């Protein structure tokens, strides 16, 4: 029997249904939602790709290709069959508008609440939108766009204009999968569900904030794509700036989509612009060399398949951002991301200011004596550091921490980001999707960095795989009398 939180009836049209994104993320997420009874019985998936095959062939393909990404010990075979029965395959050349009549035929008789998921390269966005409009399928539908949404401000505007000709902003769901992560939701709960932190969440009490998304993996066979993209476009423009916006935003007047997105936008608009001649001082661009990662030797980035031997693409970025508003003026936000770093970790570190003077000895003046570490992945947790007296005679202070490990406290495992986001699209909830103005503002802010790098003959700073990035990343923080969290230990 369907549970109470199942979706309304829907038809989910997946363009690019044989591509990497579909098999690794979209189909596994839909299956998880199905398995946990969150999809209503009257919910259909129409898988669209160019390859000529029928639904039975596609089901066989999904069995081979999708199941390994389901990281589940046991799959109930009957349940899996029921999932496959939701899927119809339609072979279509997306560049031929006439072909969309076949899609219309396939949608005939299926629920009119349609989601169009574009798991394709952006070059196909325009033909798909036009094809949907020509076949009269776009009305009332929702369209889901995946990054990369442009290469710079101009190209992202072009994409938005193209899609915007057919779909209104209320119909457009731009995915930033970080917004679907449980831990990011929790960050909002921490900030706006508790009174405790709010009075401290400002320049008077916070010395600096660090946001890190470190990956242990390299480019994983995506060298061609990555070499045209780099870490700034792949991670900073979207995931890191979204995290920064959520950390720094004012409380919205409600948690509905637009109030939340308005507040995030205000933060992005308040980011102090980085002038082109400040880029080298405020932004570190790195690229990994060979080294030891996860116990194995790995090649240099420039030796990865698909990567130009002389590539100047960055696999690491560390930067200092500032927010020009009353809450945050003067507080450095250090953002960092990179591939082939020492470990996979995403975390936000809030370093509070020390006590005004050393009443309890020098230890109380130590940077980071009061600190909140919000670990987004792996092992989502929150850790609040403070000082306590060591037991026994005298007055020796020692750093201690209060710990909340989410998986120990909440026995239910957290939901996968894609599962949450796809369910939200089906339910028509826009709050976790990026609005056009946010996306464009983020591009506007990173553009001088791209220009500064493009104009300079400098190579990225090299770092060995398996380390925390180039030395310049530590030096960036040292200028402010601080260091990255792992450097303290
Ligand atoms: C994607 C990037 O958006 O995020 C990838 O394109 C990156 O390069 C990935 O590996 C990281 O996501 P997660 O959820 O594994 O931290």
Tab-separated table of C-alpha atoms and ligand atoms in Angstrom:
chain	number	residue	atom	x	y	z
A	1	UNK	CA	0.000	0.000	0.000
A	2	UNK	CA	1.216	3.483	-0.845
A	3	UNK	CA	2.526	5.481	2.127
A	4	UNK	CA	1.102	8.902	2.938
A	5	UNK	CA	4.065	10.804	1.548
A	6	UNK	CA	3.898	9.383	-1.965
A	7	UNK	CA	4.063	11.726	-4.907
A	8	UNK	CA	1.081	12.801	-6.952
A	9	UNK	CA	0.810	11.049	-10.323
A	10	UNK	CA	3.582	11.998	-12.734
A	11	UNK	CA	5.406	11.248	-15.940
A	12	UNK	CA	9.160	11.632	-15.684
A	13	UNK	CA	10.809	12.065	-19.071
A	14	UNK	CA	14.523	11.374	-18.910
A	15	UNK	CA	16.478	12.759	-21.863
A	16	UNK	CA	19.951	11.266	-22.162
A	17	UNK	CA	18.697	8.030	-20.633
A	18	UNK	CA	21.747	5.986	-21.605
A	19	UNK	CA	24.296	8.545	-20.411
A	20	UNK	CA	26.537	8.478	-17.402
A	21	UNK	CA	24.440	10.816	-15.275
A	22	UNK	CA	21.304	8.761	-15.809
A	23	UNK	CA	22.908	5.507	-14.912
A	24	UNK	CA	24.919	6.738	-11.949
A	25	UNK	CA	22.553	9.226	-10.385
A	26	UNK	CA	19.090	9.660	-11.854
A	27	UNK	CA	17.908	6.084	-12.255
A	28	UNK	CA	19.390	4.892	-8.939
A	29	UNK	CA	17.682	7.843	-7.188
A	30	UNK	CA	14.352	7.053	-8.813
A	31	UNK	CA	14.734	3.430	-7.829
A	32	UNK	CA	15.439	4.363	-4.206
A	33	UNK	CA	12.358	6.554	-4.167
A	34	UNK	CA	10.349	3.691	-5.640
A	35	UNK	CA	11.736	1.198	-3.157
A	36	UNK	CA	10.858	3.364	-0.205
A	37	UNK	CA	7.296	3.699	-1.491
A	38	UNK	CA	7.600	7.355	-2.234
A	39	UNK	CA	6.523	7.127	-5.855
A	40	UNK	CA	2.806	6.732	-6.406
A	41	UNK	CA	1.575	3.797	-8.483
A	42	UNK	CA	0.486	6.189	-11.198
A	43	UNK	CA	4.040	7.358	-11.872
A	44	UNK	CA	5.837	6.621	-15.143
A	45	UNK	CA	9.332	7.061	-16.472
A	46	UNK	CA	9.882	7.646	-20.157
A	47	UNK	CA	13.531	7.068	-20.994
A	48	UNK	CA	14.674	8.896	-24.111
A	49	UNK	CA	17.950	8.391	-25.958
A	50	UNK	CA	19.183	8.130	-29.490
A	51	UNK	CA	20.079	4.467	-29.500
A	52	UNK	CA	17.582	2.321	-31.270
A	53	UNK	CA	16.161	-0.287	-28.878
A	54	UNK	CA	12.839	-1.184	-27.313
A	55	UNK	CA	11.734	-1.037	-23.700
A	56	UNK	CA	12.742	-4.652	-23.047
A	57	UNK	CA	16.271	-3.912	-24.306
A	58	UNK	CA	16.409	-0.844	-22.115
A	59	UNK	CA	15.305	-2.823	-19.082
A	60	UNK	CA	18.081	-5.317	-19.757
A	61	UNK	CA	20.550	-2.429	-20.115
A	62	UNK	CA	19.385	-0.928	-16.826
A	63	UNK	CA	19.834	-4.280	-15.101
A	64	UNK	CA	23.462	-4.410	-16.249
A	65	UNK	CA	24.396	-0.781	-15.921
A	66	UNK	CA	22.318	0.742	-13.162
A	67	UNK	CA	22.255	-1.946	-10.507
A	68	UNK	CA	25.982	-1.746	-9.721
A	69	UNK	CA	25.361	1.873	-8.670
A	70	UNK	CA	22.684	0.982	-6.210
A	71	UNK	CA	25.056	0.134	-3.376
A	72	UNK	CA	22.402	-2.027	-1.779
A	73	UNK	CA	23.198	-5.372	-0.321
A	74	UNK	CA	20.031	-6.956	-1.564
A	75	UNK	CA	17.633	-5.916	-4.253
A	76	UNK	CA	14.204	-7.418	-4.092
A	77	UNK	CA	13.780	-8.866	-7.590
A	78	UNK	CA	10.004	-8.403	-7.673
A	79	UNK	CA	10.368	-4.849	-6.600
A	80	UNK	CA	13.034	-4.209	-9.209
A	81	UNK	CA	10.699	-5.644	-11.875
A	82	UNK	CA	7.922	-3.349	-10.683
A	83	UNK	CA	10.341	-0.435	-11.016
A	84	UNK	CA	11.291	-1.445	-14.558
A	85	UNK	CA	7.616	-1.733	-15.435
A	86	UNK	CA	7.332	1.983	-14.871
A	87	UNK	CA	9.873	2.616	-17.642
A	88	UNK	CA	9.087	2.942	-21.345
A	89	UNK	CA	11.939	3.554	-23.724
A	90	UNK	CA	11.643	5.919	-26.686
A	91	UNK	CA	14.427	6.210	-29.277
A	92	UNK	CA	14.638	9.744	-30.524
A	93	UNK	CA	17.030	12.060	-32.300
A	94	UNK	CA	16.752	15.143	-30.122
A	95	UNK	CA	17.955	17.416	-32.896
A	96	UNK	CA	14.976	16.511	-35.127
A	97	UNK	CA	11.890	18.400	-34.096
A	98	UNK	CA	9.639	16.030	-36.031
A	99	UNK	CA	10.776	13.147	-33.846
A	100	UNK	CA	9.069	14.725	-30.847
A	101	UNK	CA	5.718	13.524	-32.186
A	102	UNK	CA	6.907	10.019	-31.198
A	103	UNK	CA	7.447	11.296	-27.700
A	104	UNK	CA	3.977	12.823	-27.723
A	105	UNK	CA	2.573	9.430	-28.693
A	106	UNK	CA	4.482	7.757	-25.872
A	107	UNK	CA	3.120	10.289	-23.384
A	108	UNK	CA	-0.425	9.886	-24.564
A	109	UNK	CA	-2.594	8.523	-21.754
A	110	UNK	CA	0.106	9.052	-19.110
A	111	UNK	CA	-0.316	11.642	-16.330
A	112	UNK	CA	-0.143	15.221	-17.572
A	113	UNK	CA	2.113	16.326	-14.677
A	114	UNK	CA	5.351	16.043	-16.620
A	115	UNK	CA	8.946	16.405	-15.551
A	116	UNK	CA	11.506	16.789	-18.323
A	117	UNK	CA	14.943	15.913	-17.026
A	118	UNK	CA	17.781	17.004	-19.304
A	119	UNK	CA	20.631	14.639	-18.511
A	120	UNK	CA	22.275	15.782	-21.743
A	121	UNK	CA	24.992	18.255	-22.640
A	122	UNK	CA	23.841	21.901	-22.763
A	123	UNK	CA	24.156	21.873	-26.569
A	124	UNK	CA	20.936	19.855	-26.632
A	125	UNK	CA	18.937	22.127	-24.329
A	126	UNK	CA	17.754	24.327	-27.172
A	127	UNK	CA	16.644	21.548	-29.544
A	128	UNK	CA	14.903	19.733	-26.693
A	129	UNK	CA	13.005	22.850	-25.559
A	130	UNK	CA	12.017	23.668	-29.113
A	131	UNK	CA	11.021	20.077	-29.821
A	132	UNK	CA	8.849	19.971	-26.697
A	133	UNK	CA	7.193	23.250	-27.643
A	134	UNK	CA	6.621	22.158	-31.242
A	135	UNK	CA	4.920	18.981	-30.009
A	136	UNK	CA	2.859	21.026	-27.538
A	137	UNK	CA	4.313	19.135	-24.564
A	138	UNK	CA	5.827	21.967	-22.550
A	139	UNK	CA	2.662	23.495	-21.110
A	140	UNK	CA	2.565	23.088	-17.345
A	141	UNK	CA	5.619	20.801	-17.405
A	142	UNK	CA	8.730	21.167	-15.281
A	143	UNK	CA	12.181	21.139	-16.743
A	144	UNK	CA	15.265	20.024	-14.825
A	145	UNK	CA	18.669	21.329	-15.861
A	146	UNK	CA	21.989	19.904	-14.809
A	147	UNK	CA	25.301	21.646	-14.660
A	148	UNK	CA	27.395	22.687	-16.433
A	149	UNK	CA	24.998	25.568	-16.979
A	150	UNK	CA	27.337	27.599	-19.081
A	151	UNK	CA	31.014	28.282	-19.111
A	152	UNK	CA	30.768	31.910	-18.051
A	153	UNK	CA	28.122	34.554	-17.478
A	154	UNK	CA	27.412	35.080	-21.161
A	155	UNK	CA	26.921	31.401	-22.020
A	156	UNK	CA	24.829	30.778	-18.913
A	157	UNK	CA	22.594	33.685	-19.925
A	158	UNK	CA	22.253	32.192	-23.377
A	159	UNK	CA	21.120	28.892	-21.887
A	160	UNK	CA	18.707	30.653	-19.555
A	161	UNK	CA	17.330	32.754	-22.403
A	162	UNK	CA	16.836	29.699	-24.595
A	163	UNK	CA	15.079	27.682	-21.919
A	164	UNK	CA	13.237	30.791	-20.741
A	165	UNK	CA	11.624	31.249	-24.138
A	166	UNK	CA	9.651	28.070	-23.613
A	167	UNK	CA	9.508	27.597	-19.824
A	168	UNK	CA	8.807	30.194	-17.157
A	169	UNK	CA	11.196	30.518	-14.200
A	170	UNK	CA	8.637	28.725	-11.998
A	171	UNK	CA	8.910	25.696	-14.278
A	172	UNK	CA	12.731	25.562	-14.256
A	173	UNK	CA	14.585	23.389	-11.725
A	174	UNK	CA	18.360	23.994	-11.818
A	175	UNK	CA	20.131	21.261	-9.911
A	176	UNK	CA	22.998	21.898	-7.565
A	177	UNK	CA	23.158	18.500	-5.918
A	178	UNK	CA	24.822	19.949	-2.816
A	179	UNK	CA	21.516	21.596	-1.955
A	180	UNK	CA	19.948	18.138	-1.762
A	181	UNK	CA	22.409	16.824	0.793
A	182	UNK	CA	20.946	16.084	4.188
A	183	UNK	CA	23.774	17.954	5.864
A	184	UNK	CA	23.066	21.129	3.948
A	185	UNK	CA	19.449	20.963	5.030
A	186	UNK	CA	20.719	20.529	8.527
A	187	UNK	CA	22.744	23.672	8.260
A	188	UNK	CA	19.515	25.564	7.699
A	189	UNK	CA	17.935	23.747	10.641
A	190	UNK	CA	20.893	24.664	12.823
A	191	UNK	CA	20.745	28.309	11.866
A	192	UNK	CA	17.022	28.916	11.764
A	193	UNK	CA	15.624	26.273	14.096
A	194	UNK	CA	17.740	27.320	17.070
A	195	UNK	CA	18.100	30.611	18.868
A	196	UNK	CA	21.431	29.582	20.342
A	197	UNK	CA	23.753	30.462	17.483
A	198	UNK	CA	21.985	33.420	15.919
A	199	UNK	CA	23.338	36.131	18.263
A	200	UNK	CA	26.865	34.807	17.698
A	201	UNK	CA	26.511	34.376	13.940
A	202	UNK	CA	28.136	37.658	12.972
A	203	UNK	CA	31.349	39.627	12.678
A	204	UNK	CA	31.435	40.606	16.352
A	205	UNK	CA	31.898	36.970	17.390
A	206	UNK	CA	33.250	35.148	14.384
A	207	UNK	CA	36.855	35.526	13.331
A	208	UNK	CA	36.800	33.552	10.107
A	209	UNK	CA	34.927	30.800	8.305
A	210	UNK	CA	36.412	27.986	6.253
A	211	UNK	CA	34.457	25.928	3.751
A	212	UNK	CA	36.220	22.934	2.245
A	213	UNK	CA	35.085	20.381	-0.302
A	214	UNK	CA	38.055	18.062	-0.710
A	215	UNK	CA	38.042	15.022	-2.948
A	216	UNK	CA	40.403	12.107	-2.930
A	217	UNK	CA	39.429	11.078	-6.436
A	218	UNK	CA	40.971	12.482	-9.586
A	219	UNK	CA	39.094	13.273	-12.790
A	220	UNK	CA	37.805	9.696	-13.125
A	221	UNK	CA	37.739	9.317	-16.892
A	222	UNK	CA	36.215	12.770	-17.359
A	223	UNK	CA	39.498	14.348	-18.484
A	224	UNK	CA	37.996	15.803	-21.692
A	225	UNK	CA	35.227	17.561	-19.826
A	226	UNK	CA	37.295	18.554	-16.857
A	227	UNK	CA	40.123	20.062	-18.867
A	228	UNK	CA	37.643	22.511	-20.381
A	229	UNK	CA	36.114	23.209	-16.987
A	230	UNK	CA	38.457	23.213	-14.004
A	231	UNK	CA	37.679	23.403	-10.306
A	232	UNK	CA	36.506	27.023	-10.318
A	233	UNK	CA	33.646	26.304	-12.716
A	234	UNK	CA	33.056	22.738	-11.551
A	235	UNK	CA	32.854	23.397	-7.809
A	236	UNK	CA	33.340	27.016	-6.737
A	237	UNK	CA	30.790	28.809	-8.927
A	238	UNK	CA	28.065	26.457	-7.765
A	239	UNK	CA	28.550	24.177	-4.754
A	240	UNK	CA	30.943	26.317	-2.704
A	241	UNK	CA	29.121	29.595	-3.330
A	242	UNK	CA	25.801	27.954	-2.487
A	243	UNK	CA	27.236	26.704	0.802
A	244	UNK	CA	28.635	30.133	1.536
A	245	UNK	CA	25.247	31.702	0.788
A	246	UNK	CA	23.480	29.351	3.196
A	247	UNK	CA	26.035	29.921	5.946
A	248	UNK	CA	25.866	33.686	5.578
A	249	UNK	CA	22.250	34.424	4.619
A	250	UNK	CA	19.811	36.361	6.772
A	251	UNK	CA	16.819	34.440	8.136
A	252	UNK	CA	14.215	34.430	5.353
A	253	UNK	CA	10.654	35.438	6.190
A	254	UNK	CA	9.553	31.907	5.315
A	255	UNK	CA	11.205	28.717	4.118
A	256	UNK	CA	9.295	28.839	0.828
A	257	UNK	CA	11.381	28.811	-2.343
A	258	UNK	CA	11.586	32.486	-3.201
A	259	UNK	CA	12.175	33.962	0.256
A	260	UNK	CA	15.084	31.531	0.714
A	261	UNK	CA	16.464	32.221	-2.724
A	262	UNK	CA	16.080	35.986	-2.255
A	263	UNK	CA	18.264	35.823	0.846
A	264	UNK	CA	20.895	33.671	-0.822
A	265	UNK	CA	20.952	36.099	-3.707
A	266	UNK	CA	21.505	39.010	-1.339
A	267	UNK	CA	24.611	37.297	0.000
A	268	UNK	CA	25.934	36.613	-3.485
A	269	UNK	CA	25.314	40.233	-4.416
A	270	UNK	CA	27.142	41.394	-1.306
A	271	UNK	CA	30.281	39.425	-2.086
A	272	UNK	CA	33.114	41.888	-2.378
A	273	UNK	CA	34.197	41.863	-6.022
A	274	UNK	CA	37.675	40.523	-6.690
A	275	UNK	CA	39.537	42.862	-9.027
A	276	UNK	CA	41.550	41.249	-11.793
A	277	UNK	CA	44.798	42.560	-10.318
A	278	UNK	CA	43.915	41.028	-6.926
A	279	UNK	CA	43.412	37.533	-8.276
A	280	UNK	CA	46.918	36.280	-7.583
A	281	UNK	CA	46.791	37.588	-4.070
A	282	UNK	CA	43.318	36.283	-3.142
A	283	UNK	CA	43.004	33.108	-5.168
A	284	UNK	CA	45.288	30.081	-5.323
A	285	UNK	CA	45.144	27.971	-8.449
A	286	UNK	CA	46.637	24.504	-8.179
A	287	UNK	CA	47.102	21.384	-10.277
A	288	UNK	CA	48.036	17.951	-9.019
A	289	UNK	CA	51.170	16.130	-9.892
A	290	UNK	CA	51.702	12.428	-9.513
A	291	UNK	CA	51.725	11.106	-5.982
A	292	UNK	CA	50.247	8.605	-3.585
A	293	UNK	CA	46.512	8.683	-3.227
A	294	UNK	CA	44.609	6.176	-1.124
A	295	UNK	CA	47.798	4.095	-0.903
A	296	UNK	CA	48.287	3.844	-4.690
A	297	UNK	CA	50.501	5.829	-7.064
A	298	UNK	CA	48.476	8.002	-9.338
A	299	UNK	CA	49.558	9.965	-12.400
A	300	UNK	CA	49.775	13.737	-12.677
A	301	UNK	CA	46.668	15.538	-13.902
A	302	UNK	CA	48.450	16.465	-17.122
A	303	UNK	CA	48.949	12.741	-17.831
A	304	UNK	CA	45.293	11.828	-17.387
A	305	UNK	CA	43.504	10.640	-20.543
A	306	UNK	CA	41.782	13.501	-22.328
A	307	UNK	CA	43.898	16.177	-20.653
A	308	UNK	CA	46.270	18.374	-22.682
A	309	UNK	CA	49.904	17.709	-21.765
A	310	UNK	CA	50.508	21.423	-21.227
A	311	UNK	CA	47.177	21.970	-19.515
A	312	UNK	CA	46.830	24.992	-17.250
A	313	UNK	CA	43.462	23.854	-15.926
A	314	UNK	CA	43.176	24.036	-12.164
A	315	UNK	CA	42.300	20.988	-10.096
A	316	UNK	CA	42.501	22.998	-6.876
A	317	UNK	CA	41.241	26.400	-5.800
A	318	UNK	CA	41.571	28.170	-2.470
A	319	UNK	CA	40.348	31.703	-2.111
A	320	UNK	CA	39.460	34.404	0.312
A	321	UNK	CA	36.018	35.927	-0.047
A	322	UNK	CA	34.477	38.765	1.908
A	323	UNK	CA	30.889	39.817	2.286
A	324	UNK	CA	30.160	43.496	2.347
A	325	UNK	CA	27.221	43.727	4.689
A	326	UNK	CA	26.689	44.674	8.317
A	327	UNK	CA	26.712	41.113	9.547
A	328	UNK	CA	29.907	39.991	7.863
A	329	UNK	CA	32.110	42.931	6.834
A	330	UNK	CA	35.751	42.105	7.482
A	331	UNK	CA	35.242	38.386	8.214
A	332	UNK	CA	37.296	36.284	5.807
A	333	UNK	CA	35.514	33.323	4.235
A	334	UNK	CA	38.156	30.889	3.043
A	335	UNK	CA	36.844	28.513	0.393
A	336	UNK	CA	38.767	25.524	-0.869
A	337	UNK	CA	38.204	22.593	-3.167
A	338	UNK	CA	40.413	20.181	-5.027
A	339	UNK	CA	40.838	16.782	-6.569
A	340	UNK	CA	43.379	14.226	-5.404
A	341	UNK	CA	43.624	15.771	-1.968
A	342	UNK	CA	44.590	13.936	1.185
A	343	UNK	CA	41.066	12.773	1.977
A	344	UNK	CA	37.444	13.133	0.954
A	345	UNK	CA	35.848	15.596	3.279
A	346	UNK	CA	33.375	18.448	3.039
A	347	UNK	CA	33.120	20.664	6.063
A	348	UNK	CA	32.385	24.121	7.331
A	349	UNK	CA	34.493	25.491	10.139
A	350	UNK	CA	33.264	28.476	12.103
A	351	UNK	CA	36.100	29.953	14.153
A	352	UNK	CA	34.799	32.176	16.929
A	353	UNK	CA	36.825	34.975	18.399
A	354	UNK	CA	38.724	34.266	21.619
A	355	UNK	CA	37.803	35.788	24.980
A	356	UNK	CA	38.780	39.454	25.322
A	357	UNK	CA	41.772	38.843	27.608
A	358	UNK	CA	43.593	35.968	29.244
A	359	UNK	CA	41.734	35.746	32.546
A	360	UNK	CA	42.064	31.936	32.459
A	361	UNK	CA	45.572	31.792	31.029
A	362	UNK	CA	46.952	31.969	27.505
A	363	UNK	CA	45.064	28.854	26.344
A	364	UNK	CA	41.831	30.803	26.306
A	365	UNK	CA	43.290	33.192	23.754
A	366	UNK	CA	44.196	30.423	21.356
A	367	UNK	CA	42.589	30.680	17.939
A	368	UNK	CA	39.860	28.104	17.535
A	369	UNK	CA	39.310	27.644	21.276
A	370	UNK	CA	35.641	28.111	20.432
A	371	UNK	CA	34.829	26.558	17.126
A	372	UNK	CA	31.955	24.839	15.407
A	373	UNK	CA	32.815	22.212	12.806
A	374	UNK	CA	29.965	21.100	10.599
A	375	UNK	CA	30.968	17.992	8.720
A	376	UNK	CA	28.863	17.512	5.592
A	377	UNK	CA	30.487	14.318	4.414
A	378	UNK	CA	31.486	11.644	5.061
A	379	UNK	CA	30.029	10.859	8.498
A	380	UNK	CA	27.851	13.887	8.897
A	381	UNK	CA	28.425	15.494	12.273
A	382	UNK	CA	28.601	18.661	14.277
A	383	UNK	CA	31.317	19.302	16.781
A	384	UNK	CA	31.430	22.265	19.113
A	385	UNK	CA	34.803	22.991	20.644
A	386	UNK	CA	35.244	24.848	23.880
A	387	UNK	CA	37.704	24.908	26.764
A	388	UNK	CA	37.289	23.025	30.016
A	389	UNK	CA	39.371	22.720	33.140
A	390	UNK	CA	41.575	19.677	33.355
A	391	UNK	CA	40.616	17.642	36.419
A	392	UNK	CA	42.859	17.968	39.433
A	393	UNK	CA	44.809	20.669	41.056
A	394	UNK	CA	45.498	24.035	39.422
A	395	UNK	CA	43.691	25.638	36.540
A	396	UNK	CA	44.777	24.146	33.263
A	397	UNK	CA	42.380	24.600	30.373
A	398	UNK	CA	42.061	22.016	27.704
A	399	UNK	CA	40.153	21.864	24.434
A	400	UNK	CA	37.104	19.562	24.617
A	401	UNK	CA	34.218	19.050	22.259
A	402	UNK	CA	30.543	18.275	22.195
A	403	UNK	CA	29.799	15.852	19.434
A	404	UNK	CA	26.744	15.032	17.418
A	405	UNK	CA	27.202	12.199	14.938
A	406	UNK	CA	23.992	12.132	12.965
A	407	UNK	CA	24.053	8.458	12.095
A	408	UNK	CA	24.337	7.534	15.762
A	409	UNK	CA	21.596	9.833	16.902
A	410	UNK	CA	19.149	9.253	14.074
A	411	UNK	CA	18.970	5.604	13.297
A	412	UNK	CA	17.326	6.238	9.918
A	413	UNK	CA	20.017	6.759	7.285
A	414	UNK	CA	20.055	10.052	5.458
A	415	UNK	CA	18.469	10.403	2.050
A	416	UNK	CA	20.542	10.570	-1.093
A	417	UNK	CA	20.764	14.094	-2.558
A	418	UNK	CA	19.415	13.120	-5.964
A	419	UNK	CA	16.540	11.187	-4.478
A	420	UNK	CA	15.474	14.205	-2.455
A	421	UNK	CA	15.834	16.570	-5.391
A	422	UNK	CA	13.948	14.375	-7.844
A	423	UNK	CA	11.125	13.907	-5.379
A	424	UNK	CA	11.021	17.658	-4.893
A	425	UNK	CA	10.688	18.188	-8.639
A	426	UNK	CA	7.869	15.675	-8.824
A	427	UNK	CA	6.144	17.369	-5.906
A	428	UNK	CA	6.768	20.797	-7.477
A	429	UNK	CA	8.939	22.136	-4.647
A	430	UNK	CA	11.446	24.688	-5.895
A	431	UNK	CA	13.245	25.666	-2.688
A	432	UNK	CA	16.307	23.465	-3.257
A	433	UNK	CA	16.878	24.596	-6.820
A	434	UNK	CA	18.957	27.502	-7.994
A	435	UNK	CA	17.154	30.491	-9.426
A	436	UNK	CA	18.430	32.195	-12.546
A	437	UNK	CA	19.525	35.362	-10.770
A	438	UNK	CA	21.517	33.408	-8.162
A	439	UNK	CA	23.247	31.387	-10.814
A	440	UNK	CA	24.130	34.440	-12.882
A	441	UNK	CA	25.314	36.406	-9.871
A	442	UNK	CA	27.654	33.552	-8.961
A	443	UNK	CA	29.083	33.639	-12.481
A	444	UNK	CA	29.459	37.409	-12.268
A	445	UNK	CA	31.519	37.044	-9.106
A	446	UNK	CA	33.893	34.339	-10.411
A	447	UNK	CA	34.416	35.947	-13.829
A	448	UNK	CA	37.300	38.267	-12.843
A	449	UNK	CA	39.114	35.198	-11.510
A	450	UNK	CA	38.698	33.431	-14.842
A	451	UNK	CA	39.810	36.549	-16.688
A	452	UNK	CA	42.783	37.052	-14.395
A	453	UNK	CA	43.942	33.508	-15.017
A	454	UNK	CA	43.314	33.636	-18.743
A	455	UNK	CA	45.342	36.862	-19.044
A	456	UNK	CA	48.271	35.521	-17.097
A	457	UNK	CA	51.005	33.270	-18.419
A	458	UNK	CA	51.405	31.705	-14.972
A	459	UNK	CA	51.017	27.999	-14.531
A	460	UNK	CA	48.858	26.716	-11.677
A	461	UNK	CA	50.867	25.902	-8.565
A	462	UNK	CA	51.690	22.224	-8.526
A	463	UNK	CA	50.911	19.942	-5.597
A	464	UNK	CA	51.508	16.257	-5.080
A	465	UNK	CA	48.462	14.025	-5.277
A	466	UNK	CA	47.417	12.904	-1.814
A	467	UNK	CA	48.324	16.195	-0.095
A	468	UNK	CA	46.246	19.216	0.898
A	469	UNK	CA	47.170	21.297	-2.140
A	470	UNK	CA	49.907	23.807	-2.915
A	471	UNK	CA	51.803	25.609	-0.155
A	472	UNK	CA	50.253	28.869	-1.338
A	473	UNK	CA	46.943	27.662	0.072
A	474	UNK	CA	48.395	27.623	3.588
A	475	UNK	CA	50.124	30.935	2.947
A	476	UNK	CA	46.782	32.521	2.025
A	477	UNK	CA	45.479	31.832	5.525
A	478	UNK	CA	48.784	32.556	7.221
A	479	UNK	CA	48.504	36.158	6.005
A	480	UNK	CA	45.493	36.372	8.287
A	481	UNK	CA	47.224	34.706	11.203
A	482	UNK	CA	45.239	31.500	10.784
A	483	UNK	CA	45.489	28.068	9.173
A	484	UNK	CA	43.298	25.332	7.749
A	485	UNK	CA	41.806	23.047	10.338
A	486	UNK	CA	43.918	19.992	9.514
A	487	UNK	CA	47.113	22.032	9.850
A	488	UNK	CA	46.476	22.523	13.537
A	489	UNK	CA	46.485	18.863	14.365
B	1	LIG	C1	30.161	17.464	-9.188
B	1	LIG	C2	31.452	17.734	-9.907
B	1	LIG	O1	29.282	18.549	-9.337
B	1	LIG	O2	30.416	17.256	-7.801
B	1	LIG	C3	32.420	16.592	-9.693
B	1	LIG	O3	31.192	17.902	-11.291
B	1	LIG	C4	32.607	16.313	-8.226
B	1	LIG	O4	33.681	16.894	-10.295
B	1	LIG	C5	31.254	16.147	-7.533
B	1	LIG	O5	33.364	15.128	-8.093
B	1	LIG	C6	31.419	16.048	-6.036
B	1	LIG	O6	30.200	15.714	-5.460
B	1	LIG	P1	30.110	14.877	-4.099
B	1	LIG	O7	28.659	14.810	-3.826
B	1	LIG	O8	30.736	13.559	-4.383
B	1	LIG	O9	30.882	15.655	-3.085
